[in-house]
Amino acid sequence: MSDAEKGAVDTFLEEIDPIVFAFGALLTVGVIAAFFISPSTVESGISSLNDSMLGAFNWALLLIVFLIVVFLLFLIVGPWGSIRLGDESPEYSFLSFFAMLYSAGFAAGVVFWGPTEALFYYDSPSPLFGGVEGGSAEAMTVAVQQTLFHWALPQLAVFTIMGIAIGYFAYNYENVPLRVSSALTPILGAENLDGPTAKVVDILAVFATIGGVATSLGFIGSQFVTGLDYQWGISMGNIGILAVVTFMTLLFTTSMVLGVDKGIRRLSNFNMILFVVLMFGTFIVGPTLFLILLGTQAFGGMISDFVSMSLFTGAGPMGAGDPAATEWMNAWTVFYWAWALSWSPFAGLFIARISKGRTVREVAFTGIVATSGATIPWFTFVGGTAVWAQHNGVADFSAVIAGEAGAEVSGFILFEALQFTLNVGGSSMTIPVGTALMYMFLVLVTTFFVTSADSSTLAVSMMTTGGKARPSNINRIFWGVVLGMTAAILMILGGTGSANTLQQAAIITGTPFAFVCFLAMCSLIKDFGSNYGRVLLQDETVLIGSSRKPETESPSGPGGAVETDDD
């Protein structure tokens, strides 16, 4: 072994947190090994755990995410928003900061579900809107409204609350490392961040990140494989899936080794440019005026119905509840919240890593408002065009809606159907713009896969080194391979055209982190209230017991002089 190689291995061994690394690696590698031994056992185990999680905690996910959204909106407009994360200037420009936050946060899911999700709500509207008939004109607006609700504020909120909590305590307190358990500093105590409870939180963060990110990579990987089959007839079996994921793993590992500035930042900027071009290309080629009207009404509906949509449960199968409504809510809203929560440790850690020097208000605004400003037009233009095309017979998504074809094929059906007709001198010429958009879509799928994977792998590497901002390449490569393998396994278990196993994996890994995010929010409230003044209650308020101090006798005795305003 050369000196250089020995130095790299020694650096890796010295930097890792042995407990977090060992348990995180054993859990994930154990699942991978179990898959190769008995795939059916792994699949049935995932299904059973998913049912248990949904039955016990679906209400908790809805309530916690709603409270986090309310708190972040308060941070944007309230007095605590001026608190700064650290005392240095921001490392990146605002546009680069926004692009990295968006690309690393949940853009992979945005690309996958953009052309697809509204179609399912168009066919089967939320039971909350009981009077809307599936497949009707009214269902088009409700479908886009439901999609905007799922992809605007709430999903982004859980990333942002973890990013603010981790960044605030890591940059504003001494000897607090940049790791997930640091978000609970006021609850655990700064002196206990190396204790058993903190270790459990960090191990859970590693496992949740692997499950959540692998779910996203599985979605994007299946979309890429479907695109190859749809466009060029290249059919992929299980070996082909492993080959594609391996190739993409090499891409994101290379980007990750280059670092945040050379790799993630540049690729994120490219992603956003291509994302905007594809979005507005669809807007122009699609039913432009209709999309403006549809988007305006859907956005208004999302705002006015936000509370009821956030807390809708169907009342459950007990009592007078509607089991079908609860099943619908579990399949969509709860799944999305759990998926976002499974991403929250990684996304929060990455957001904290790039947010040093920014105010709480700026991070909160970028995390839930600025990113919503990009997400809402995307789902309105792309999802709205897909619904319009299905309603008017321009494209046929019936196989996707019926479950006979996978959701990942929708984008290719949509873009292939779009054409641009140019009238010149009384004659018309049809330009197959959709073909170009389809190629752009396939490139965007790949590049968002890379940015999501490299930033998440960097975050897992940071988690397993006790908070080191620049982990060794060996550490990064190890977790990159683990992520790629897990994604491939979930794709194979899900089968062709099925996202069921991917959704179940996200719910299992994300549900426990709902409570970690809630405690992170409580930690911020506790610290901000103590150090920067309470907002709702005056500082001397006593919550329990009497607040009146016992009276003491004056020097003149009980009947002595009493001071008045005239004295």
Coordinates of N, CA and C in Angstrom, one line a residue, residues 399-555:
A399 N -53.9 4.3 -19.6 CA -53.2 3.1 -19.0 C -52.5 3.5 -17.8
V400 N -52.0 4.7 -17.7 CA -51.3 5.2 -16.5 C -52.3 5.3 -15.3
I401 N -53.4 6.0 -15.6 CA -54.4 6.2 -14.6 C -55.0 4.9 -14.1
A402 N -55.1 3.9 -15.0 CA -55.7 2.6 -14.6 C -54.6 1.7 -13.9
G403 N -53.4 2.1 -13.9 CA -52.3 1.3 -13.2 C -51.7 0.3 -14.2
E404 N -52.1 0.3 -15.4 CA -51.6 -0.7 -16.4 C -50.2 -0.3 -16.9
A405 N -49.9 0.9 -16.8 CA -48.6 1.4 -17.1 C -48.1 2.3 -15.9
G406 N -46.8 2.3 -15.8 CA -46.2 3.1 -14.6 C -46.4 4.6 -14.8
A407 N -46.4 5.2 -13.6 CA -46.5 6.7 -13.6 C -45.3 7.3 -14.3
E408 N -44.2 6.7 -14.4 CA -43.0 7.3 -14.9 C -43.1 7.5 -16.4
V409 N -44.1 6.9 -17.1 CA -44.2 7.0 -18.6 C -45.0 8.2 -19.0
S410 N -45.6 8.9 -18.0 CA -46.5 10.0 -18.4 C -45.8 11.2 -19.1
G411 N -44.6 11.5 -18.6 CA -43.9 12.6 -19.2 C -43.6 12.4 -20.7
F412 N -43.3 11.1 -21.0 CA -42.9 10.8 -22.4 C -44.2 10.8 -23.3
I413 N -45.3 10.4 -22.7 CA -46.6 10.5 -23.5 C -46.9 11.9 -23.7
L414 N -46.8 12.8 -22.7 CA -47.2 14.2 -22.8 C -46.3 14.9 -23.8
F415 N -45.0 14.8 -23.7 CA -44.2 15.6 -24.6 C -44.2 15.1 -26.0
E416 N -44.5 13.8 -26.2 CA -44.6 13.3 -27.6 C -45.8 13.8 -28.3
A417 N -46.9 14.1 -27.5 CA -48.1 14.6 -28.0 C -48.1 16.1 -28.4
L418 N -47.2 16.8 -27.8 CA -47.2 18.3 -28.0 C -46.6 18.7 -29.3
Q419 N -47.3 19.5 -30.0 CA -46.8 20.0 -31.3 C -47.0 21.5 -31.4
F420 N -46.2 22.2 -32.2 CA -46.4 23.6 -32.4 C -46.7 23.9 -33.8
T421 N -47.8 24.5 -34.1 CA -48.3 24.8 -35.5 C -47.9 26.3 -35.8
L422 N -47.2 26.5 -36.8 CA -46.8 27.9 -37.2 C -47.5 28.2 -38.5
N423 N -48.2 29.3 -38.5 CA -48.9 29.8 -39.7 C -48.0 30.8 -40.5
V424 N -47.7 30.6 -41.7 CA -46.8 31.5 -42.5 C -47.4 31.7 -43.8
G425 N -47.9 32.9 -44.2 CA -48.4 33.2 -45.5 C -49.6 32.3 -45.9
G426 N -50.5 32.0 -44.9 CA -51.7 31.3 -45.2 C -51.5 29.8 -45.2
S427 N -50.2 29.3 -45.1 CA -50.0 27.9 -44.9 C -49.5 27.6 -43.5
S428 N -49.8 26.4 -43.0 CA -49.4 26.0 -41.7 C -48.3 25.0 -41.7
M429 N -47.4 25.0 -40.7 CA -46.3 24.0 -40.6 C -46.3 23.5 -39.2
T430 N -46.4 22.2 -39.0 CA -46.3 21.6 -37.7 C -44.9 21.3 -37.3
I431 N -44.5 21.8 -36.2 CA -43.1 21.6 -35.7 C -43.2 20.6 -34.5
P432 N -42.6 19.4 -34.5 CA -42.7 18.5 -33.4 C -41.8 18.9 -32.2
V433 N -42.2 20.0 -31.6 CA -41.5 20.5 -30.5 C -41.4 19.5 -29.3
G434 N -42.5 18.7 -29.2 CA -42.5 17.7 -28.1 C -41.4 16.8 -28.1
T435 N -40.8 16.5 -29.3 CA -39.7 15.5 -29.3 C -38.5 16.2 -28.6
A436 N -38.2 17.5 -28.9 CA -37.1 18.1 -28.3 C -37.3 18.2 -26.8
L437 N -38.6 18.5 -26.4 CA -38.9 18.6 -25.0 C -38.7 17.3 -24.3
M438 N -39.0 16.2 -25.0 CA -38.8 14.8 -24.4 C -37.3 14.5 -24.1
Y439 N -36.5 14.9 -25.1 CA -35.0 14.7 -24.8 C -34.6 15.6 -23.7
M440 N -35.1 16.8 -23.6 CA -34.7 17.7 -22.5 C -35.2 17.1 -21.2
F441 N -36.3 16.5 -21.2 CA -36.9 15.9 -20.0 C -36.0 14.7 -19.5
L442 N -35.5 13.9 -20.5 CA -34.7 12.8 -20.1 C -33.3 13.3 -19.5
V443 N -32.8 14.4 -20.1 CA -31.5 14.9 -19.5 C -31.8 15.5 -18.1
L444 N -32.9 16.2 -18.0 CA -33.3 16.7 -16.7 C -33.4 15.6 -15.6
V445 N -34.0 14.5 -16.0 CA -34.2 13.4 -15.1 C -32.8 12.9 -14.6
T446 N -31.9 12.8 -15.5 CA -30.5 12.4 -15.2 C -29.8 13.3 -14.3
T447 N -29.8 14.6 -14.6 CA -29.0 15.6 -13.9 C -29.6 15.8 -12.5
F448 N -30.9 15.8 -12.4 CA -31.5 15.9 -11.0 C -31.2 14.7 -10.2
F449 N -31.1 13.5 -10.8 CA -30.7 12.3 -10.1 C -29.3 12.5 -9.5
V450 N -28.4 13.1 -10.3 CA -27.0 13.3 -9.9 C -27.0 14.3 -8.7
T451 N -27.7 15.4 -8.9 CA -27.6 16.4 -7.8 C -28.2 16.0 -6.5
S452 N -29.3 15.2 -6.6 CA -30.0 14.7 -5.4 C -29.1 13.7 -4.7
A453 N -28.5 12.8 -5.5 CA -27.6 11.8 -5.0 C -26.3 12.3 -4.4
D454 N -25.7 13.2 -5.1 CA -24.4 13.6 -4.6 C -24.5 14.5 -3.3
S455 N -25.5 15.3 -3.2 CA -25.7 16.1 -2.0 C -26.2 15.3 -0.9
S456 N -27.0 14.3 -1.1 CA -27.4 13.4 0.0 C -26.3 12.5 0.5
T457 N -25.5 12.1 -0.4 CA -24.3 11.3 0.0 C -23.3 12.1 0.8
L458 N -23.1 13.3 0.4 CA -22.3 14.2 1.2 C -22.9 14.4 2.6
A459 N -24.2 14.5 2.7 CA -24.8 14.7 4.0 C -24.7 13.5 4.9
V460 N -24.9 12.3 4.3 CA -24.7 11.0 5.1 C -23.3 10.9 5.5
S461 N -22.3 11.3 4.7 CA -20.9 11.2 5.0 C -20.6 12.2 6.2
M462 N -21.3 13.3 6.2 CA -21.1 14.3 7.3 C -21.7 13.7 8.6
M463 N -22.9 13.0 8.5 CA -23.5 12.4 9.6 C -22.6 11.4 10.3
T464 N -21.9 10.6 9.5 CA -21.1 9.5 10.0 C -19.7 9.9 10.4
T465 N -19.4 11.2 10.3 CA -18.1 11.7 10.8 C -18.2 12.7 11.9
G466 N -19.4 12.7 12.5 CA -19.6 13.6 13.7 C -19.8 15.0 13.3
G467 N -20.0 15.3 12.0 CA -20.3 16.7 11.6 C -19.2 17.3 10.8
K468 N -18.3 16.6 10.3 CA -17.2 17.1 9.5 C -17.7 17.7 8.2
A469 N -17.4 19.0 7.9 CA -18.0 19.6 6.7 C -17.5 19.0 5.4
R470 N -16.2 18.5 5.4 CA -15.6 17.9 4.2 C -15.1 16.5 4.4
P471 N -16.0 15.5 4.4 CA -15.6 14.2 4.7 C -14.6 13.6 3.6
S472 N -13.9 12.6 4.0 CA -12.9 12.0 3.0 C -13.6 11.4 1.8
N473 N -12.9 11.2 0.7 CA -13.5 10.6 -0.5 C -13.9 9.2 -0.3
I474 N -13.1 8.4 0.6 CA -13.5 7.0 0.8 C -14.9 6.9 1.5
N475 N -15.1 7.8 2.4 CA -16.4 7.8 3.1 C -17.5 8.2 2.1
R476 N -17.3 9.2 1.3 CA -18.3 9.6 0.3 C -18.6 8.4 -0.7
I477 N -17.6 7.8 -1.2 CA -17.7 6.7 -2.2 C -18.5 5.6 -1.6
F478 N -18.2 5.2 -0.3 CA -18.9 4.1 0.3 C -20.4 4.4 0.4
W479 N -20.8 5.5 0.9 CA -22.2 5.8 1.0 C -22.8 6.0 -0.4
G480 N -22.1 6.5 -1.4 CA -22.6 6.6 -2.7 C -23.0 5.2 -3.3
V481 N -22.1 4.2 -3.1 CA -22.4 2.9 -3.5 C -23.6 2.3 -2.8
V482 N -23.7 2.5 -1.4 CA -24.8 2.0 -0.7 C -26.2 2.6 -1.2
L483 N -26.2 3.9 -1.4 CA -27.4 4.6 -1.9 C -27.8 4.0 -3.3
G484 N -26.8 3.9 -4.2 CA -27.1 3.3 -5.5 C -27.7 1.9 -5.4
M485 N -27.1 1.1 -4.6 CA -27.6 -0.3 -4.4 C -29.0 -0.3 -3.9
T486 N -29.3 0.5 -2.8 CA -30.6 0.5 -2.2 C -31.6 1.0 -3.2
A487 N -31.3 2.0 -4.0 CA -32.2 2.5 -5.0 C -32.6 1.4 -6.0
A488 N -31.5 0.7 -6.5 CA -31.7 -0.4 -7.5 C -32.6 -1.5 -6.9
I489 N -32.4 -1.8 -5.6 CA -33.2 -2.9 -5.0 C -34.7 -2.5 -4.9
L490 N -34.9 -1.2 -4.5 CA -36.3 -0.8 -4.4 C -37.0 -0.8 -5.8
M491 N -36.2 -0.4 -6.8 CA -36.8 -0.4 -8.2 C -37.2 -1.8 -8.6
I492 N -36.3 -2.8 -8.3 CA -36.5 -4.2 -8.7 C -37.7 -4.7 -7.9
L493 N -37.8 -4.4 -6.6 CA -38.9 -4.9 -5.7 C -40.2 -4.3 -6.2
G494 N -40.1 -3.0 -6.6 CA -41.4 -2.4 -7.1 C -41.9 -3.0 -8.4
G495 N -41.0 -3.5 -9.2 CA -41.4 -4.1 -10.4 C -41.7 -3.1 -11.5
T496 N -41.9 -3.5 -12.7 CA -42.2 -2.6 -13.8 C -43.5 -1.9 -13.6
G497 N -43.4 -0.6 -13.7 CA -44.7 0.2 -13.6 C -45.3 0.3 -12.2
S498 N -44.5 0.0 -11.2 CA -45.1 0.1 -9.8 C -44.2 0.9 -8.9
A499 N -44.8 1.9 -8.2 CA -44.0 2.7 -7.3 C -44.4 2.3 -5.9
N500 N -45.2 1.2 -5.7 CA -45.7 0.9 -4.4 C -44.6 0.6 -3.3
T501 N -43.6 -0.2 -3.7 CA -42.6 -0.5 -2.7 C -41.8 0.8 -2.4
L502 N -41.5 1.6 -3.4 CA -40.8 2.9 -3.1 C -41.6 3.8 -2.1
Q503 N -42.9 3.8 -2.3 CA -43.7 4.6 -1.4 C -43.7 4.1 0.0
Q504 N -43.8 2.8 0.1 CA -43.8 2.1 1.5 C -42.5 2.4 2.2
A505 N -41.4 2.3 1.4 CA -40.1 2.5 2.1 C -40.0 3.9 2.6
A506 N -40.5 4.9 1.9 CA -40.5 6.3 2.3 C -41.3 6.5 3.6
I507 N -42.4 5.9 3.7 CA -43.3 6.0 4.9 C -42.6 5.4 6.1
I508 N -42.0 4.2 5.9 CA -41.3 3.6 7.1 C -40.1 4.4 7.6
T509 N -39.3 4.9 6.7 CA -38.2 5.7 7.2 C -38.5 7.1 7.6
G510 N -39.6 7.7 7.1 CA -39.9 9.1 7.3 C -40.7 9.3 8.6
T511 N -41.6 8.4 8.9 CA -42.5 8.6 10.0 C -41.8 8.9 11.4
P512 N -40.8 8.1 11.8 CA -40.1 8.5 13.0 C -39.5 9.9 13.0
F513 N -39.1 10.4 11.9 CA -38.5 11.7 11.9 C -39.5 12.9 12.0
A514 N -40.8 12.6 11.9 CA -41.8 13.6 12.1 C -41.6 14.1 13.6
F515 N -41.4 13.2 14.5 CA -41.2 13.6 15.9 C -39.9 14.4 16.1
V516 N -38.8 14.0 15.4 CA -37.6 14.7 15.5 C -37.7 16.1 14.9
C517 N -38.4 16.3 13.8 CA -38.7 17.6 13.3 C -39.5 18.5 14.3
F518 N -40.5 17.9 14.9 CA -41.3 18.6 15.9 C -40.5 19.0 17.1
L519 N -39.6 18.2 17.5 CA -38.7 18.5 18.6 C -37.7 19.6 18.2
A520 N -37.2 19.6 17.0 CA -36.3 20.6 16.5 C -37.0 22.0 16.5
M521 N -38.3 22.0 16.1 CA -39.1 23.2 16.1 C -39.2 23.7 17.6
C522 N -39.5 22.8 18.5 CA -39.6 23.2 19.9 C -38.3 23.7 20.5
S523 N -37.2 23.1 20.0 CA -35.9 23.6 20.4 C -35.6 25.0 20.0
L524 N -36.0 25.4 18.8 CA -35.9 26.7 18.3 C -36.7 27.7 19.1
I525 N -38.0 27.3 19.4 CA -38.9 28.2 20.1 C -38.3 28.4 21.5
K526 N -37.8 27.3 22.1 CA -37.3 27.4 23.5 C -36.1 28.4 23.5
D527 N -35.1 28.2 22.6 CA -33.9 29.0 22.6 C -34.2 30.5 22.2
F528 N -35.0 30.7 21.1 CA -35.3 32.0 20.7 C -36.1 32.8 21.8
G529 N -37.0 32.1 22.4 CA -37.8 32.7 23.5 C -36.9 33.1 24.7
S530 N -35.9 32.3 25.0 CA -35.1 32.6 26.1 C -34.1 33.7 25.8
N531 N -33.5 33.7 24.6 CA -32.4 34.6 24.3 C -32.9 35.9 23.5
Y532 N -34.0 35.8 22.9 CA -34.4 37.0 22.0 C -35.8 37.5 22.4
G533 N -36.3 37.0 23.5 CA -37.6 37.6 24.0 C -38.8 36.7 23.5
R534 N -39.7 36.5 24.5 CA -40.9 35.8 24.1 C -41.8 36.7 23.2
V535 N -42.6 36.0 22.4 CA -43.5 36.8 21.5 C -44.9 36.8 22.0
L536 N -45.4 35.7 22.4 CA -46.8 35.7 22.8 C -47.0 36.1 24.3
L537 N -46.1 35.7 25.1 CA -46.2 35.9 26.6 C -45.0 36.8 27.0
Q538 N -45.3 37.7 28.0 CA -44.2 38.6 28.5 C -43.1 37.7 29.1
D539 N -41.9 38.2 29.2 CA -40.8 37.4 29.7 C -41.0 36.9 31.1
E540 N -41.6 37.6 32.0 CA -41.8 37.2 33.4 C -43.0 36.4 33.6
T541 N -43.7 36.0 32.6 CA -44.9 35.2 32.7 C -44.6 33.8 33.4
V542 N -45.4 33.5 34.4 CA -45.2 32.2 35.1 C -46.4 31.3 34.6
L543 N -46.1 30.1 34.0 CA -47.1 29.3 33.4 C -47.9 28.5 34.4
I544 N -47.2 28.1 35.5 CA -47.9 27.3 36.5 C -47.6 27.9 37.9
G545 N -48.7 28.0 38.7 CA -48.5 28.6 40.1 C -48.8 30.0 40.1
S546 N -48.6 30.6 41.2 CA -48.9 32.0 41.4 C -47.7 32.9 40.9
S547 N -48.0 34.0 40.2 CA -47.0 34.9 39.7 C -46.8 36.1 40.7
R548 N -47.7 36.2 41.7 CA -47.6 37.3 42.6 C -46.6 37.0 43.7
K549 N -45.6 38.0 43.9 CA -44.6 37.8 45.0 C -45.3 38.0 46.3
P550 N -44.8 37.4 47.4 CA -45.4 37.6 48.7 C -45.1 39.0 49.2
E551 N -46.1 39.6 49.8 CA -45.9 41.0 50.3 C -45.0 41.0 51.5
T552 N -44.2 42.0 51.6 CA -43.3 42.2 52.7 C -43.8 43.5 53.5
E553 N -43.5 43.5 54.8 CA -43.9 44.7 55.6 C -43.0 45.9 55.3
S554 N -43.6 47.0 55.2 CA -42.9 48.3 55.0 C -42.2 48.7 56.3
P555 N -41.2 49.6 56.3 CA -40.5 50.0 57.5 C -41.5 50.6 58.5

